[in-house]
Short mmCIF file of C-alpha atoms in Angstrom, two decimals:
data_model
loop_
_atom_site.label_atom_id
_atom_site.label_comp_id
_atom_site.label_asym_id
_atom_site.label_seq_id
_atom_site.Cartn_x
_atom_site.Cartn_y
_atom_site.Cartn_z
CA MET A 11 -28.89 -22.48 -55.63
CA SER A 12 -27.62 -25.47 -57.54
CA GLU A 13 -23.94 -25.94 -58.36
CA GLU A 14 -24.67 -25.16 -62.02
CA GLU A 15 -26.52 -21.96 -61.12
CA GLY A 16 -23.66 -21.01 -58.78
CA GLY A 17 -21.25 -21.48 -61.67
CA PHE A 18 -23.33 -19.17 -63.84
CA ALA A 19 -23.39 -16.57 -61.08
CA ARG A 20 -19.60 -16.73 -60.68
CA GLN A 21 -19.13 -16.30 -64.43
CA ALA A 22 -21.59 -13.41 -64.41
CA ARG A 23 -19.73 -11.68 -61.57
CA ALA A 24 -16.40 -12.17 -63.35
CA LEU A 25 -17.89 -10.80 -66.58
CA THR A 26 -19.33 -7.83 -64.74
CA ASP A 27 -16.01 -7.13 -63.06
CA ARG A 28 -14.22 -7.25 -66.42
CA ASN A 29 -16.75 -4.90 -67.99
CA PHE A 30 -16.49 -2.48 -65.08
CA GLU A 31 -12.71 -2.57 -65.19
CA ARG A 32 -12.79 -1.86 -68.92
CA GLN A 33 -15.09 1.11 -68.27
CA ARG A 34 -12.68 2.46 -65.66
CA GLN A 35 -9.71 2.02 -67.97
CA ASP A 36 -11.58 3.68 -70.84
CA LEU A 37 -12.38 6.66 -68.63
CA LYS A 38 -8.78 6.80 -67.41
CA ARG A 39 -7.49 6.75 -70.99
CA LEU A 40 -9.88 9.50 -72.12
CA GLN A 41 -8.93 11.67 -69.17
CA ALA A 42 -5.23 11.11 -69.85
CA GLN A 43 -5.76 12.09 -73.48
CA GLU A 44 -7.53 15.26 -72.44
CA MET A 45 -4.74 16.22 -70.03
CA LYS A 46 -2.12 15.42 -72.67
CA ALA A 47 -3.95 17.66 -75.14
CA ARG A 48 -4.02 20.43 -72.54
CA GLN A 49 -0.30 20.02 -71.85
CA ASP A 50 0.52 20.08 -75.56
CA ALA A 51 -1.58 23.21 -76.04
CA ARG A 52 0.17 24.88 -73.10
CA ALA A 53 3.58 23.92 -74.49
CA ARG A 54 2.68 25.44 -77.86
CA GLU A 55 1.46 28.55 -76.10
CA LEU A 56 4.71 28.88 -74.15
CA ARG A 57 6.75 28.45 -77.32
CA ALA A 58 4.65 31.14 -79.01
CA PHE A 59 5.26 33.52 -76.10
CA ALA A 60 8.99 32.82 -76.21
CA ASP A 61 9.05 33.38 -79.97
CA ASN A 62 7.19 36.67 -79.53
CA ARG A 63 9.68 37.82 -76.90
CA ASP A 64 12.64 36.92 -79.09
CA ARG A 65 11.04 38.55 -82.13
CA ALA A 66 10.34 41.75 -80.21
CA VAL A 67 13.96 41.99 -79.04
CA ALA A 68 15.29 41.18 -82.52
CA ASP A 69 13.02 43.77 -84.12
CA HIS A 70 14.10 46.32 -81.53
CA ARG A 71 17.73 45.57 -82.22
CA ARG A 72 17.20 46.07 -85.95
CA HIS A 73 15.43 49.38 -85.33
CA ILE A 74 18.30 50.58 -83.12
CA ASP A 75 20.86 49.44 -85.68
CA ARG A 76 19.08 51.43 -88.39
CA ILE A 77 18.94 54.49 -86.15
CA ASP A 78 22.64 54.12 -85.33
CA GLN A 79 23.44 53.77 -89.00
CA GLY A 80 21.34 56.82 -89.82
CA GLU A 81 23.14 58.79 -87.12
CA ARG A 82 26.55 57.80 -88.44
CA GLN A 83 25.57 58.78 -91.96
CA ALA A 84 24.13 62.09 -90.77
CA LEU A 85 27.28 62.88 -88.77
CA GLN A 86 29.49 61.93 -91.68
CA ALA A 87 27.52 64.22 -93.97
CA PHE A 88 27.70 66.95 -91.33
CA GLN A 89 31.46 66.57 -91.02
CA ALA A 90 31.82 66.68 -94.80
CA ARG A 91 29.91 69.97 -94.92
CA ARG A 92 31.87 71.32 -91.98
CA THR A 93 35.25 70.59 -93.50
CA SER A 94 34.31 71.85 -96.96
CA LEU A 95 35.49 75.24 -98.12
CA GLY A 96 32.09 76.78 -97.53
CA GLY A 97 31.85 75.11 -94.14
CA ARG A 98 35.17 76.46 -93.01
CA LEU A 99 34.10 79.93 -94.07
CA VAL A 100 30.88 79.58 -92.07
CA GLY A 101 32.95 78.45 -89.10
CA LEU A 102 35.12 81.50 -89.36
CA VAL A 103 32.08 83.78 -89.51
CA ARG A 104 29.81 82.10 -86.97
CA GLY A 105 32.37 80.33 -84.87
CA GLN A 106 32.84 76.66 -84.02
CA ALA A 107 29.99 76.82 -81.48
CA HIS A 108 27.61 76.98 -84.42
CA TYR A 109 28.74 73.57 -85.64
CA ALA A 110 28.83 72.20 -82.11
CA ARG A 111 25.15 73.09 -81.73
CA GLN A 112 24.31 71.48 -85.07
CA GLU A 113 26.20 68.29 -84.17
CA ALA A 114 24.47 68.14 -80.79
CA ALA A 115 21.09 68.62 -82.48
CA ILE A 116 21.79 65.69 -84.82
CA GLN A 117 22.80 63.46 -81.91
CA GLN A 118 19.77 64.52 -79.87
CA ARG A 119 17.41 63.79 -82.77
CA PHE A 120 18.68 60.24 -83.17
CA GLU A 121 18.86 59.71 -79.41
CA ALA A 122 15.18 60.69 -79.24
CA GLN A 123 14.45 58.06 -81.88
CA ARG A 124 16.32 55.45 -79.83
CA LEU A 125 14.47 56.47 -76.71
CA THR A 126 11.14 56.13 -78.55
CA LYS A 127 12.07 52.60 -79.64
CA HIS A 128 13.17 51.69 -76.11
CA VAL A 129 9.85 52.93 -74.72
CA GLN A 130 7.95 51.00 -77.40
CA LEU A 131 9.88 47.83 -76.53
CA GLU A 132 9.19 48.25 -72.83
CA ARG A 133 5.48 48.75 -73.48
CA MET A 134 5.36 45.73 -75.76
CA GLN A 135 7.19 43.62 -73.19
CA ALA A 136 4.77 44.81 -70.53
CA ARG A 137 1.83 43.74 -72.73
CA GLN A 138 3.51 40.42 -73.42
CA HIS A 139 4.12 39.89 -69.73
CA GLN A 140 0.48 40.64 -68.97
CA ALA A 141 -0.70 38.26 -71.72
CA GLU A 142 1.61 35.52 -70.41
CA ARG A 143 0.38 36.03 -66.86
CA GLN A 144 -3.27 35.90 -67.95
CA ALA A 145 -2.60 32.77 -70.02
CA ARG A 146 -0.84 31.13 -67.08
CA GLU A 147 -3.69 31.96 -64.72
CA ARG A 148 -6.24 30.70 -67.25
CA HIS A 149 -4.30 27.47 -67.74
CA ASP A 150 -3.99 26.91 -63.99
CA ARG A 151 -7.68 27.61 -63.52
CA GLU A 152 -8.77 25.29 -66.35
CA HIS A 153 -6.30 22.61 -65.28
CA GLY A 154 -7.62 22.69 -61.73
CA ALA A 155 -11.21 22.50 -62.99
CA ALA A 156 -10.31 19.54 -65.23
CA VAL A 157 -8.65 17.68 -62.35
CA LYS A 158 -11.72 18.25 -60.19
CA ARG A 159 -14.08 17.20 -62.97
CA HIS A 160 -12.07 14.05 -63.67
CA ALA A 161 -12.24 13.09 -60.00
CA GLN A 162 -16.00 13.65 -60.03
CA ASP A 163 -16.37 11.55 -63.18
CA ARG A 164 -14.43 8.70 -61.60
CA ASP A 165 -16.51 8.90 -58.43
CA GLU A 166 -19.73 8.96 -60.45
CA LEU A 167 -18.63 5.93 -62.46
CA LEU A 168 -17.72 4.01 -59.31
CA GLY A 169 -21.03 4.98 -57.72
CA TRP A 170 -22.97 3.86 -60.79
CA GLN A 171 -21.08 0.58 -60.89
CA ASP A 172 -21.80 -0.10 -57.23
CA LYS A 173 -25.50 0.51 -57.81
CA ALA A 174 -25.66 -1.43 -61.05
CA ARG A 175 -23.48 -4.38 -60.01
CA GLU A 176 -26.25 -6.71 -58.79
CA ARG A 177 -28.49 -5.93 -61.74
CA GLN A 178 -25.62 -6.47 -64.15
CA VAL A 179 -24.78 -9.79 -62.49
CA LYS A 180 -28.41 -10.91 -62.74
CA ASP A 181 -28.62 -9.86 -66.39
CA HIS A 182 -25.40 -11.69 -67.23
CA THR A 183 -26.52 -14.74 -65.27
CA ARG A 184 -29.82 -14.86 -67.15
CA ALA A 185 -27.98 -14.42 -70.46
CA LEU A 186 -25.60 -17.26 -69.60
CA VAL A 187 -28.48 -19.53 -68.61
CA GLU A 188 -30.37 -18.71 -71.81
CA GLN A 189 -27.22 -19.33 -73.83
CA GLN A 190 -26.77 -22.70 -72.12
CA LEU A 191 -30.40 -23.62 -72.80
CA ARG A 192 -30.10 -22.65 -76.47
CA GLN A 193 -26.92 -24.67 -76.79
CA ALA A 194 -28.54 -27.69 -75.13
CA LEU A 195 -31.55 -27.35 -77.44
CA ARG A 196 -29.31 -27.27 -80.52
CA GLN A 197 -27.41 -30.32 -79.33
CA GLU A 198 -30.66 -32.17 -78.73
CA GLN A 199 -31.90 -31.22 -82.18
CA GLU A 200 -28.65 -32.40 -83.73
CA ARG A 201 -28.98 -35.78 -81.96
CA GLU A 202 -32.55 -36.18 -83.07
CA ARG A 203 -31.87 -35.26 -86.71
CA PRO A 204 -29.96 -38.48 -87.63
CA GLN A 205 -32.65 -40.58 -85.95
CA GLU A 206 -35.39 -38.85 -87.93
CA HIS A 207 -33.38 -39.32 -91.12
CA GLY A 208 -32.97 -43.03 -90.38
CA LEU A 209 -36.70 -43.50 -89.73
CA ALA A 210 -37.52 -41.67 -92.94
CA ARG A 211 -35.27 -44.05 -94.91
CA ALA A 212 -36.82 -47.07 -93.23
CA TRP A 213 -40.33 -45.90 -94.10
CA SER A 214 -39.29 -45.29 -97.70
CA ARG A 215 -38.05 -48.90 -98.04
CA THR A 216 -41.23 -50.41 -96.59
CA ALA A 217 -43.46 -48.19 -98.74
#
């Protein structure tokens, strides 16, 4: 191999190495973008779960507050009836135990409503917990699969580059040689053009 051919081969190897490095960096960037998208999606999912938990507790608190308010109003109305003239007469006839039973019934009714809301909250929280656990397991499973796939893609790219390196170097070397030949041909044509122009002028004067 001549020195000039060796120079072309060195340039071709350097060009091949740059192209291969760019391919590796492109793959690395795409994989990083995919993982970033997965992380962002997971973060949004976690925020949604947290919002759902907070909303469930807030809704539960509002339901309990309304029940408490309803109980207070019911007891106030009961006390108003009890202390009225007719209520006092009923108490004299039926005894205070009658009103005690009515007051207990009111309290039990609203306590049953509170208990229902507590049970509903617990069931909702259990469903939320199950959904969060399933989402976490799915994310871990998909993340693990993505990591494995990315490693395989990198290995496949490296394997392809190893196999294609010599062919790529030869192709680049041939392209560089052809480029050099075309450039030399253009330079030769440019040198010959003024000479042809001068001869044409000389012939025109002698004609």
